[in-house]
Amino acid sequence: MLLQINQTNIGYDKTLISNVNTHLNLGEVCLLIGNNGVGKTTLIKSILHQNSLLKGEILINNKNVTKLSVKEIAENVAVVFSKSIIPQNYTVEDLISLGKYIYYPFYFELREKDKQEVKKIIEELNLNEYKDTLLKNLSDGNLQKAFIGRALTQNSPIIILDEPTTHLDEKNKLIILKTLRKLAKEQNKLILFSSHDWRLAKEFADKMWYVKDTQLYSGIVEDVLIQHDELTNAALFQINDKFVAPQISAPRVHKEMLYSLLQKNFQKDLSHLNFDFQNRFWMISYNNSEQQCESFEEIVKFIKKLH
């Protein structure tokens, strides 16, 4: 176990997450998830020993983080926070090269081997055309990728990222997450990243840390998801108090789409309806009758006519 958290209370003046007991190994990708304000960033800062624990201990490679120097923590953990100070006169290549600073004296010029590593990471992150661009001239998405690149060049066994995909479009989000998973599996890195999107866990993470009601629930992604309906429930966003959902049997995406559609359009009780998605068609059962609809538009028209 490379990272261990034992009997730990995490917070500042008050406890945000209590009695945390969990661990992660090399080669694992873990998603840290929870609502705003539950303590995700505080947990990350506690691992880095930037925030004191209220109780318990955190170990990196069997060493208490309180006993590690700043340099030793940097050698073990590379981190990217969602809000980072931007060196205005640095280019993308300059920033990514900075990940090597812990291995050099104060003033340094990269060895050829390190230059090639920086070049490779720039290519993997699709930043070639921006390598000589000043950071202040980058879009939010490319800036975020540059900071992630700096963490990758640090070559630490643990990489922690605080909401790394917040400013990224779908294409760049996939590039980042695929790169992180590839690092974990091919270079035996431990990757911990936070996000608000549980769907990322299903595709990219091995483990999940879910913070809710001052507790941290940890385990294999699928085990945690199946134990917490609110993470996968199509009714996660309840915007219509008068709406009562029908029974919906369909693949996840179709179920979520139908739920959103009905909630937006009908302020009424639809619990007497039963929707079943079969062979590209929606079969709607009601009062011992059945109606077939091919599109969501047809569904809306049918229910308006029905009611």
PDB file of C-alpha atoms in Angstrom:
ATOM      1  CA  MET A   1       0.000   0.000   0.000  1.00  0.00           C
ATOM      2  CA  LEU A   2       1.657   3.200  -1.159  1.00  0.00           C
ATOM      3  CA  LEU A   3      -0.922   5.584   0.335  1.00  0.00           C
ATOM      4  CA  GLN A   4      -2.638   4.787   3.635  1.00  0.00           C
ATOM      5  CA  ILE A   5      -5.093   6.862   5.651  1.00  0.00           C
ATOM      6  CA  ASN A   6      -5.677   5.475   9.135  1.00  0.00           C
ATOM      7  CA  GLN A   7      -8.380   6.500  11.652  1.00  0.00           C
ATOM      8  CA  THR A   8      -8.210  10.047  10.361  1.00  0.00           C
ATOM      9  CA  ASN A   9     -10.383  13.113  10.971  1.00  0.00           C
ATOM     10  CA  ILE A  10      -9.922  15.775   8.303  1.00  0.00           C
ATOM     11  CA  GLY A  11     -10.915  19.441   8.517  1.00  0.00           C
ATOM     12  CA  TYR A  12      -9.977  22.816   9.975  1.00  0.00           C
ATOM     13  CA  ASP A  13     -11.857  24.153  13.003  1.00  0.00           C
ATOM     14  CA  LYS A  14     -14.416  21.408  12.580  1.00  0.00           C
ATOM     15  CA  THR A  15     -14.289  17.908  11.137  1.00  0.00           C
ATOM     16  CA  LEU A  16     -15.302  17.686   7.472  1.00  0.00           C
ATOM     17  CA  ILE A  17     -14.549  13.968   6.998  1.00  0.00           C
ATOM     18  CA  SER A  18     -14.412  11.685  10.029  1.00  0.00           C
ATOM     19  CA  ASN A  19     -12.755   8.361  10.782  1.00  0.00           C
ATOM     20  CA  VAL A  20     -11.242   7.830   7.319  1.00  0.00           C
ATOM     21  CA  ASN A  21      -9.739   4.383   6.766  1.00  0.00           C
ATOM     22  CA  THR A  22      -8.622   3.630   3.233  1.00  0.00           C
ATOM     23  CA  HIS A  23      -5.605   2.912   1.058  1.00  0.00           C
ATOM     24  CA  LEU A  24      -4.411   2.936  -2.548  1.00  0.00           C
ATOM     25  CA  ASN A  25      -1.708   0.998  -4.389  1.00  0.00           C
ATOM     26  CA  LEU A  26       0.609   1.682  -7.303  1.00  0.00           C
ATOM     27  CA  GLY A  27      -1.071   1.098 -10.650  1.00  0.00           C
ATOM     28  CA  GLU A  28      -4.508   2.209  -9.410  1.00  0.00           C
ATOM     29  CA  VAL A  29      -6.653   5.103 -10.597  1.00  0.00           C
ATOM     30  CA  CYS A  30      -9.031   6.497  -7.973  1.00  0.00           C
ATOM     31  CA  LEU A  31     -11.819   9.057  -8.417  1.00  0.00           C
ATOM     32  CA  LEU A  32     -12.536  11.325  -5.430  1.00  0.00           C
ATOM     33  CA  ILE A  33     -16.122  12.565  -5.652  1.00  0.00           C
ATOM     34  CA  GLY A  34     -18.542  14.575  -3.533  1.00  0.00           C
ATOM     35  CA  ASN A  35     -20.500  17.817  -3.469  1.00  0.00           C
ATOM     36  CA  ASN A  36     -18.850  21.222  -3.099  1.00  0.00           C
ATOM     37  CA  GLY A  37     -17.713  21.944   0.447  1.00  0.00           C
ATOM     38  CA  VAL A  38     -17.579  18.343   1.685  1.00  0.00           C
ATOM     39  CA  GLY A  39     -13.781  18.401   2.075  1.00  0.00           C
ATOM     40  CA  LYS A  40     -12.313  16.961  -1.132  1.00  0.00           C
ATOM     41  CA  THR A  41      -9.629  19.645  -1.518  1.00  0.00           C
ATOM     42  CA  THR A  42      -8.968  19.598   2.239  1.00  0.00           C
ATOM     43  CA  LEU A  43      -8.356  15.846   1.997  1.00  0.00           C
ATOM     44  CA  ILE A  44      -5.868  16.393  -0.828  1.00  0.00           C
ATOM     45  CA  LYS A  45      -4.060  19.101   1.161  1.00  0.00           C
ATOM     46  CA  SER A  46      -3.923  16.768   4.167  1.00  0.00           C
ATOM     47  CA  ILE A  47      -2.215  14.084   2.069  1.00  0.00           C
ATOM     48  CA  LEU A  48       0.343  16.728   1.046  1.00  0.00           C
ATOM     49  CA  HIS A  49       0.750  17.795   4.705  1.00  0.00           C
ATOM     50  CA  GLN A  50      -0.435  21.288   3.798  1.00  0.00           C
ATOM     51  CA  ASN A  51      -3.280  20.873   6.266  1.00  0.00           C
ATOM     52  CA  SER A  52      -2.874  19.344   9.746  1.00  0.00           C
ATOM     53  CA  LEU A  53      -4.977  16.338  10.684  1.00  0.00           C
ATOM     54  CA  LEU A  54      -7.456  16.553  13.558  1.00  0.00           C
ATOM     55  CA  LYS A  55      -6.833  12.879  14.324  1.00  0.00           C
ATOM     56  CA  GLY A  56      -5.060   9.849  12.891  1.00  0.00           C
ATOM     57  CA  GLU A  57      -2.254   9.503  10.356  1.00  0.00           C
ATOM     58  CA  ILE A  58      -1.505   9.497   6.640  1.00  0.00           C
ATOM     59  CA  LEU A  59       1.346   7.331   5.357  1.00  0.00           C
ATOM     60  CA  ILE A  60       3.161   7.461   2.032  1.00  0.00           C
ATOM     61  CA  ASN A  61       5.254   4.363   1.411  1.00  0.00           C
ATOM     62  CA  ASN A  62       4.913   3.508   5.129  1.00  0.00           C
ATOM     63  CA  LYS A  63       6.231   6.912   6.227  1.00  0.00           C
ATOM     64  CA  ASN A  64       4.081   9.417   8.099  1.00  0.00           C
ATOM     65  CA  VAL A  65       3.691  12.567   5.973  1.00  0.00           C
ATOM     66  CA  THR A  66       4.459  14.670   9.054  1.00  0.00           C
ATOM     67  CA  LYS A  67       7.986  13.209   9.005  1.00  0.00           C
ATOM     68  CA  LEU A  68       8.614  13.978   5.318  1.00  0.00           C
ATOM     69  CA  SER A  69      10.335  17.147   4.123  1.00  0.00           C
ATOM     70  CA  VAL A  70       8.783  19.330   1.418  1.00  0.00           C
ATOM     71  CA  LYS A  71      11.302  17.908  -1.058  1.00  0.00           C
ATOM     72  CA  GLU A  72      10.494  14.313  -0.051  1.00  0.00           C
ATOM     73  CA  ILE A  73       6.765  14.944  -0.501  1.00  0.00           C
ATOM     74  CA  ALA A  74       7.454  16.471  -3.949  1.00  0.00           C
ATOM     75  CA  GLU A  75       9.511  13.411  -4.898  1.00  0.00           C
ATOM     76  CA  ASN A  76       6.585  11.181  -3.944  1.00  0.00           C
ATOM     77  CA  VAL A  77       3.584  13.261  -4.991  1.00  0.00           C
ATOM     78  CA  ALA A  78       2.942  15.487  -8.030  1.00  0.00           C
ATOM     79  CA  VAL A  79      -0.160  17.652  -7.683  1.00  0.00           C
ATOM     80  CA  VAL A  80      -2.330  19.846  -9.892  1.00  0.00           C
ATOM     81  CA  PHE A  81      -4.858  22.103  -8.172  1.00  0.00           C
ATOM     82  CA  SER A  82      -7.884  23.481 -10.001  1.00  0.00           C
ATOM     83  CA  LYS A  83      -6.682  27.025  -9.297  1.00  0.00           C
ATOM     84  CA  SER A  84      -2.961  27.491  -9.901  1.00  0.00           C
ATOM     85  CA  ILE A  85      -0.786  30.600 -10.058  1.00  0.00           C
ATOM     86  CA  ILE A  86       0.091  31.290 -13.690  1.00  0.00           C
ATOM     87  CA  PRO A  87       3.719  32.304 -14.406  1.00  0.00           C
ATOM     88  CA  GLN A  88       2.888  35.045 -16.933  1.00  0.00           C
ATOM     89  CA  ASN A  89       6.128  34.987 -18.938  1.00  0.00           C
ATOM     90  CA  TYR A  90       6.466  31.199 -19.167  1.00  0.00           C
ATOM     91  CA  THR A  91       5.653  29.202 -22.281  1.00  0.00           C
ATOM     92  CA  VAL A  92       3.961  25.805 -22.262  1.00  0.00           C
ATOM     93  CA  GLU A  93       7.336  24.115 -22.697  1.00  0.00           C
ATOM     94  CA  ASP A  94       8.809  26.156 -19.821  1.00  0.00           C
ATOM     95  CA  LEU A  95       6.014  25.140 -17.458  1.00  0.00           C
ATOM     96  CA  ILE A  96       6.117  21.455 -18.322  1.00  0.00           C
ATOM     97  CA  SER A  97       9.920  21.464 -17.961  1.00  0.00           C
ATOM     98  CA  LEU A  98       9.517  22.799 -14.401  1.00  0.00           C
ATOM     99  CA  GLY A  99       8.385  19.354 -13.294  1.00  0.00           C
ATOM    100  CA  LYS A 100      12.066  18.398 -13.306  1.00  0.00           C
ATOM    101  CA  TYR A 101      13.119  21.102 -10.817  1.00  0.00           C
ATOM    102  CA  ILE A 102      13.292  18.741  -7.828  1.00  0.00           C
ATOM    103  CA  TYR A 103      16.090  16.783  -9.553  1.00  0.00           C
ATOM    104  CA  TYR A 104      18.290  19.798 -10.381  1.00  0.00           C
ATOM    105  CA  PRO A 105      20.045  22.686  -8.609  1.00  0.00           C
ATOM    106  CA  PHE A 106      18.274  26.062  -8.490  1.00  0.00           C
ATOM    107  CA  TYR A 107      19.485  27.047 -11.953  1.00  0.00           C
ATOM    108  CA  PHE A 108      19.457  24.253 -14.497  1.00  0.00           C
ATOM    109  CA  GLU A 109      19.371  23.276 -18.129  1.00  0.00           C
ATOM    110  CA  LEU A 110      17.631  20.023 -18.889  1.00  0.00           C
ATOM    111  CA  ARG A 111      19.623  16.986 -19.911  1.00  0.00           C
ATOM    112  CA  GLU A 112      18.813  15.601 -23.360  1.00  0.00           C
ATOM    113  CA  LYS A 113      16.926  12.645 -21.846  1.00  0.00           C
ATOM    114  CA  ASP A 114      14.666  15.012 -19.896  1.00  0.00           C
ATOM    115  CA  LYS A 115      14.132  17.244 -22.934  1.00  0.00           C
ATOM    116  CA  GLN A 116      12.905  14.217 -24.884  1.00  0.00           C
ATOM    117  CA  GLU A 117      10.550  13.299 -22.043  1.00  0.00           C
ATOM    118  CA  VAL A 118       9.110  16.830 -22.008  1.00  0.00           C
ATOM    119  CA  LYS A 119       8.689  16.676 -25.789  1.00  0.00           C
ATOM    120  CA  LYS A 120       6.863  13.344 -25.563  1.00  0.00           C
ATOM    121  CA  ILE A 121       4.445  14.629 -22.915  1.00  0.00           C
ATOM    122  CA  ILE A 122       3.715  17.749 -24.968  1.00  0.00           C
ATOM    123  CA  GLU A 123       2.858  15.479 -27.915  1.00  0.00           C
ATOM    124  CA  GLU A 124       0.671  13.159 -25.805  1.00  0.00           C
ATOM    125  CA  LEU A 125      -1.323  16.131 -24.526  1.00  0.00           C
ATOM    126  CA  ASN A 126      -1.793  17.540 -28.062  1.00  0.00           C
ATOM    127  CA  LEU A 127       0.058  20.732 -27.116  1.00  0.00           C
ATOM    128  CA  ASN A 128       2.655  20.754 -29.924  1.00  0.00           C
ATOM    129  CA  GLU A 129       1.294  23.846 -31.628  1.00  0.00           C
ATOM    130  CA  TYR A 130       1.280  25.709 -28.300  1.00  0.00           C
ATOM    131  CA  LYS A 131       4.675  24.711 -26.893  1.00  0.00           C
ATOM    132  CA  ASP A 132       6.122  28.197 -27.456  1.00  0.00           C
ATOM    133  CA  THR A 133       2.920  30.039 -26.494  1.00  0.00           C
ATOM    134  CA  LEU A 134       2.885  32.148 -23.334  1.00  0.00           C
ATOM    135  CA  LEU A 135       0.640  30.694 -20.639  1.00  0.00           C
ATOM    136  CA  LYS A 136      -1.307  33.960 -20.346  1.00  0.00           C
ATOM    137  CA  ASN A 137      -2.402  33.539 -23.981  1.00  0.00           C
ATOM    138  CA  LEU A 138      -3.782  30.010 -23.592  1.00  0.00           C
ATOM    139  CA  SER A 139      -7.396  28.915 -23.338  1.00  0.00           C
ATOM    140  CA  ASP A 140      -8.488  27.515 -19.968  1.00  0.00           C
ATOM    141  CA  GLY A 141      -8.423  23.985 -21.370  1.00  0.00           C
ATOM    142  CA  ASN A 142      -4.909  24.136 -22.794  1.00  0.00           C
ATOM    143  CA  LEU A 143      -3.648  25.880 -19.660  1.00  0.00           C
ATOM    144  CA  GLN A 144      -5.030  23.040 -17.567  1.00  0.00           C
ATOM    145  CA  LYS A 145      -3.317  20.498 -19.816  1.00  0.00           C
ATOM    146  CA  ALA A 146      -0.008  22.372 -19.447  1.00  0.00           C
ATOM    147  CA  PHE A 147      -0.219  22.183 -15.639  1.00  0.00           C
ATOM    148  CA  ILE A 148      -1.018  18.477 -15.896  1.00  0.00           C
ATOM    149  CA  GLY A 149       2.024  18.102 -18.155  1.00  0.00           C
ATOM    150  CA  ARG A 150       4.208  19.660 -15.453  1.00  0.00           C
ATOM    151  CA  ALA A 151       2.916  17.069 -12.951  1.00  0.00           C
ATOM    152  CA  LEU A 152       3.661  14.236 -15.371  1.00  0.00           C
ATOM    153  CA  THR A 153       7.300  15.311 -15.876  1.00  0.00           C
ATOM    154  CA  GLN A 154       7.843  15.270 -12.121  1.00  0.00           C
ATOM    155  CA  ASN A 155       7.964  11.445 -12.333  1.00  0.00           C
ATOM    156  CA  SER A 156       6.549  10.987  -8.832  1.00  0.00           C
ATOM    157  CA  PRO A 157       4.892   7.633  -8.037  1.00  0.00           C
ATOM    158  CA  ILE A 158       1.703   9.450  -6.937  1.00  0.00           C
ATOM    159  CA  ILE A 159      -0.132  12.021  -9.065  1.00  0.00           C
ATOM    160  CA  ILE A 160      -3.021  13.935  -7.465  1.00  0.00           C
ATOM    161  CA  LEU A 161      -5.276  16.185  -9.541  1.00  0.00           C
ATOM    162  CA  ASP A 162      -7.990  18.448  -8.125  1.00  0.00           C
ATOM    163  CA  GLU A 163     -10.789  18.545 -10.729  1.00  0.00           C
ATOM    164  CA  PRO A 164      -8.418  18.250 -13.721  1.00  0.00           C
ATOM    165  CA  THR A 165     -11.162  18.147 -16.371  1.00  0.00           C
ATOM    166  CA  THR A 166     -13.230  21.146 -15.211  1.00  0.00           C
ATOM    167  CA  HIS A 167     -12.317  23.460 -18.110  1.00  0.00           C
ATOM    168  CA  LEU A 168     -11.915  20.797 -20.797  1.00  0.00           C
ATOM    169  CA  ASP A 169     -14.180  19.909 -23.697  1.00  0.00           C
ATOM    170  CA  GLU A 170     -15.000  16.238 -24.304  1.00  0.00           C
ATOM    171  CA  LYS A 171     -12.080  15.663 -26.685  1.00  0.00           C
ATOM    172  CA  ASN A 172      -9.468  17.069 -24.299  1.00  0.00           C
ATOM    173  CA  LYS A 173     -11.124  15.423 -21.303  1.00  0.00           C
ATOM    174  CA  LEU A 174     -10.642  12.048 -22.985  1.00  0.00           C
ATOM    175  CA  ILE A 175      -7.009  12.848 -23.835  1.00  0.00           C
ATOM    176  CA  ILE A 176      -6.265  13.666 -20.182  1.00  0.00           C
ATOM    177  CA  LEU A 177      -8.082  10.681 -18.688  1.00  0.00           C
ATOM    178  CA  LYS A 178      -6.633   8.200 -21.177  1.00  0.00           C
ATOM    179  CA  THR A 179      -3.144   9.572 -20.520  1.00  0.00           C
ATOM    180  CA  LEU A 180      -3.612   9.258 -16.747  1.00  0.00           C
ATOM    181  CA  ARG A 181      -4.879   5.686 -16.986  1.00  0.00           C
ATOM    182  CA  LYS A 182      -2.049   4.770 -19.351  1.00  0.00           C
ATOM    183  CA  LEU A 183       0.458   6.175 -16.845  1.00  0.00           C
ATOM    184  CA  ALA A 184      -1.071   4.169 -14.032  1.00  0.00           C
ATOM    185  CA  LYS A 185      -0.994   0.890 -15.914  1.00  0.00           C
ATOM    186  CA  GLU A 186       2.194   1.204 -17.982  1.00  0.00           C
ATOM    187  CA  GLN A 187       4.373   3.174 -15.540  1.00  0.00           C
ATOM    188  CA  ASN A 188       2.813   1.838 -12.325  1.00  0.00           C
ATOM    189  CA  LYS A 189       1.664   5.239 -11.045  1.00  0.00           C
ATOM    190  CA  LEU A 190      -0.981   5.863  -8.394  1.00  0.00           C
ATOM    191  CA  ILE A 191      -3.475   8.409  -9.787  1.00  0.00           C
ATOM    192  CA  LEU A 192      -5.984  10.183  -7.534  1.00  0.00           C
ATOM    193  CA  PHE A 193      -8.247  12.776  -9.150  1.00  0.00           C
ATOM    194  CA  SER A 194     -11.349  14.605  -8.005  1.00  0.00           C
ATOM    195  CA  SER A 195     -14.420  15.387 -10.087  1.00  0.00           C
ATOM    196  CA  HIS A 196     -18.159  15.998  -9.856  1.00  0.00           C
ATOM    197  CA  ASP A 197     -18.907  13.486 -12.622  1.00  0.00           C
ATOM    198  CA  TRP A 198     -19.305   9.900 -11.389  1.00  0.00           C
ATOM    199  CA  ARG A 199     -19.489   8.678 -15.009  1.00  0.00           C
ATOM    200  CA  LEU A 200     -15.740   9.239 -15.310  1.00  0.00           C
ATOM    201  CA  ALA A 201     -15.236   6.554 -12.657  1.00  0.00           C
ATOM    202  CA  LYS A 202     -17.027   3.882 -14.663  1.00  0.00           C
ATOM    203  CA  GLU A 203     -14.737   4.328 -17.641  1.00  0.00           C
ATOM    204  CA  PHE A 204     -11.393   5.373 -16.183  1.00  0.00           C
ATOM    205  CA  ALA A 205     -11.099   4.567 -12.454  1.00  0.00           C
ATOM    206  CA  ASP A 206     -10.404   1.364 -10.531  1.00  0.00           C
ATOM    207  CA  LYS A 207     -11.346   2.720  -7.109  1.00  0.00           C
ATOM    208  CA  MET A 208     -13.687   5.430  -5.853  1.00  0.00           C
ATOM    209  CA  TRP A 209     -13.620   7.664  -2.767  1.00  0.00           C
ATOM    210  CA  TYR A 210     -17.090   9.123  -2.225  1.00  0.00           C
ATOM    211  CA  VAL A 211     -17.497  11.790   0.462  1.00  0.00           C
ATOM    212  CA  LYS A 212     -21.029  12.157   1.849  1.00  0.00           C
ATOM    213  CA  ASP A 213     -22.380  13.212   5.254  1.00  0.00           C
ATOM    214  CA  THR A 214     -18.829  13.533   6.729  1.00  0.00           C
ATOM    215  CA  GLN A 215     -18.018   9.941   5.741  1.00  0.00           C
ATOM    216  CA  LEU A 216     -15.656   8.623   3.064  1.00  0.00           C
ATOM    217  CA  TYR A 217     -16.902   5.511   1.283  1.00  0.00           C
ATOM    218  CA  SER A 218     -14.144   3.692  -0.595  1.00  0.00           C
ATOM    219  CA  GLY A 219     -13.780   0.595  -2.718  1.00  0.00           C
ATOM    220  CA  ILE A 220     -13.997  -0.770  -6.252  1.00  0.00           C
ATOM    221  CA  VAL A 221     -15.902   1.735  -8.423  1.00  0.00           C
ATOM    222  CA  GLU A 222     -18.809  -0.577  -9.190  1.00  0.00           C
ATOM    223  CA  ASP A 223     -19.239  -1.564  -5.523  1.00  0.00           C
ATOM    224  CA  VAL A 224     -19.446   2.073  -4.394  1.00  0.00           C
ATOM    225  CA  LEU A 225     -21.816   3.071  -7.208  1.00  0.00           C
ATOM    226  CA  ILE A 226     -24.202   0.190  -6.590  1.00  0.00           C
ATOM    227  CA  GLN A 227     -24.404   1.083  -2.878  1.00  0.00           C
ATOM    228  CA  HIS A 228     -25.313   4.747  -3.493  1.00  0.00           C
ATOM    229  CA  ASP A 229     -28.375   5.181  -5.707  1.00  0.00           C
ATOM    230  CA  GLU A 230     -28.064   8.971  -5.706  1.00  0.00           C
ATOM    231  CA  LEU A 231     -24.935   8.711  -7.869  1.00  0.00           C
ATOM    232  CA  THR A 232     -26.600   6.817 -10.704  1.00  0.00           C
ATOM    233  CA  ASN A 233     -30.247   7.785 -10.255  1.00  0.00           C
ATOM    234  CA  ALA A 234     -31.774   9.518 -13.279  1.00  0.00           C
ATOM    235  CA  ALA A 235     -33.604  11.786 -10.797  1.00  0.00           C
ATOM    236  CA  LEU A 236     -30.353  13.261  -9.486  1.00  0.00           C
ATOM    237  CA  PHE A 237     -31.482  16.762 -10.532  1.00  0.00           C
ATOM    238  CA  GLN A 238     -35.036  17.312  -9.288  1.00  0.00           C
ATOM    239  CA  ILE A 239     -36.263  20.538 -10.885  1.00  0.00           C
ATOM    240  CA  ASN A 240     -40.016  19.908 -10.799  1.00  0.00           C
ATOM    241  CA  ASP A 241     -41.707  19.346  -7.429  1.00  0.00           C
ATOM    242  CA  LYS A 242     -45.046  18.354  -8.968  1.00  0.00           C
ATOM    243  CA  PHE A 243     -43.555  15.724 -11.260  1.00  0.00           C
ATOM    244  CA  VAL A 244     -43.894  12.051 -10.274  1.00  0.00           C
ATOM    245  CA  ALA A 245     -41.783   9.754 -12.447  1.00  0.00           C
ATOM    246  CA  PRO A 246     -43.077   6.737 -14.352  1.00  0.00           C
ATOM    247  CA  GLN A 247     -41.396   3.354 -14.458  1.00  0.00           C
ATOM    248  CA  ILE A 248     -38.564   3.413 -17.016  1.00  0.00           C
ATOM    249  CA  SER A 249     -36.774   0.337 -18.312  1.00  0.00           C
ATOM    250  CA  ALA A 250     -33.980   1.384 -20.675  1.00  0.00           C
ATOM    251  CA  PRO A 251     -30.198   1.749 -21.062  1.00  0.00           C
ATOM    252  CA  ARG A 252     -28.756   4.428 -18.756  1.00  0.00           C
ATOM    253  CA  VAL A 253     -28.424   7.191 -21.343  1.00  0.00           C
ATOM    254  CA  HIS A 254     -31.930   6.641 -22.743  1.00  0.00           C
ATOM    255  CA  LYS A 255     -33.348   6.525 -19.223  1.00  0.00           C
ATOM    256  CA  GLU A 256     -31.721   9.820 -18.261  1.00  0.00           C
ATOM    257  CA  MET A 257     -32.830  11.488 -21.494  1.00  0.00           C
ATOM    258  CA  LEU A 258     -36.442  10.364 -21.024  1.00  0.00           C
ATOM    259  CA  TYR A 259     -36.500  11.400 -17.376  1.00  0.00           C
ATOM    260  CA  SER A 260     -35.211  14.894 -18.233  1.00  0.00           C
ATOM    261  CA  LEU A 261     -37.690  15.233 -21.080  1.00  0.00           C
ATOM    262  CA  LEU A 262     -40.708  14.262 -18.967  1.00  0.00           C
ATOM    263  CA  GLN A 263     -39.698  16.368 -15.983  1.00  0.00           C
ATOM    264  CA  LYS A 264     -39.277  19.474 -18.154  1.00  0.00           C
ATOM    265  CA  ASN A 265     -42.598  19.040 -19.911  1.00  0.00           C
ATOM    266  CA  PHE A 266     -45.068  17.599 -17.396  1.00  0.00           C
ATOM    267  CA  GLN A 267     -45.948  18.872 -13.935  1.00  0.00           C
ATOM    268  CA  LYS A 268     -48.061  15.875 -13.028  1.00  0.00           C
ATOM    269  CA  ASP A 269     -48.069  12.311 -11.741  1.00  0.00           C
ATOM    270  CA  LEU A 270     -46.942   9.908 -14.482  1.00  0.00           C
ATOM    271  CA  SER A 271     -46.448   6.929 -12.199  1.00  0.00           C
ATOM    272  CA  HIS A 272     -49.256   5.004 -13.937  1.00  0.00           C
ATOM    273  CA  LEU A 273     -47.160   4.892 -17.140  1.00  0.00           C
ATOM    274  CA  ASN A 274     -44.535   2.277 -17.903  1.00  0.00           C
ATOM    275  CA  PHE A 275     -41.785   2.980 -20.461  1.00  0.00           C
ATOM    276  CA  ASP A 276     -39.780   0.138 -21.988  1.00  0.00           C
ATOM    277  CA  PHE A 277     -37.101   0.763 -24.645  1.00  0.00           C
ATOM    278  CA  GLN A 278     -37.041  -2.118 -27.167  1.00  0.00           C
ATOM    279  CA  ASN A 279     -35.280  -2.281 -30.537  1.00  0.00           C
ATOM    280  CA  ARG A 280     -35.123   1.502 -31.032  1.00  0.00           C
ATOM    281  CA  PHE A 281     -38.745   1.978 -29.995  1.00  0.00           C
ATOM    282  CA  TRP A 282     -40.364   3.109 -26.746  1.00  0.00           C
ATOM    283  CA  MET A 283     -43.261   0.916 -25.633  1.00  0.00           C
ATOM    284  CA  ILE A 284     -45.579   2.821 -23.291  1.00  0.00           C
ATOM    285  CA  SER A 285     -47.980   0.754 -21.176  1.00  0.00           C
ATOM    286  CA  TYR A 286     -51.011   2.386 -19.515  1.00  0.00           C
ATOM    287  CA  ASN A 287     -54.486   1.212 -18.404  1.00  0.00           C
ATOM    288  CA  ASN A 288     -54.068  -2.217 -20.026  1.00  0.00           C
ATOM    289  CA  SER A 289     -53.148  -0.520 -23.312  1.00  0.00           C
ATOM    290  CA  GLU A 290     -49.849  -0.032 -25.133  1.00  0.00           C
ATOM    291  CA  GLN A 291     -48.473   2.679 -27.389  1.00  0.00           C
ATOM    292  CA  GLN A 292     -45.317   2.550 -29.525  1.00  0.00           C
ATOM    293  CA  CYS A 293     -43.235   5.709 -30.060  1.00  0.00           C
ATOM    294  CA  GLU A 294     -40.123   6.061 -32.177  1.00  0.00           C
ATOM    295  CA  SER A 295     -38.904   9.460 -30.951  1.00  0.00           C
ATOM    296  CA  PHE A 296     -38.979  11.656 -27.863  1.00  0.00           C
ATOM    297  CA  GLU A 297     -41.109  14.127 -29.826  1.00  0.00           C
ATOM    298  CA  GLU A 298     -43.723  11.423 -30.357  1.00  0.00           C
ATOM    299  CA  ILE A 299     -43.674  10.633 -26.631  1.00  0.00           C
ATOM    300  CA  VAL A 300     -44.412  14.260 -25.679  1.00  0.00           C
ATOM    301  CA  LYS A 301     -47.267  14.491 -28.193  1.00  0.00           C
ATOM    302  CA  PHE A 302     -48.751  11.185 -27.004  1.00  0.00           C
ATOM    303  CA  ILE A 303     -48.720  12.119 -23.297  1.00  0.00           C
ATOM    304  CA  LYS A 304     -50.240  15.563 -24.013  1.00  0.00           C
ATOM    305  CA  LYS A 305     -53.034  13.874 -25.951  1.00  0.00           C
ATOM    306  CA  LEU A 306     -53.449  11.233 -23.226  1.00  0.00           C
ATOM    307  CA  HIS A 307     -53.848  13.848 -20.498  1.00  0.00           C
TER     308      HIS A 307
END
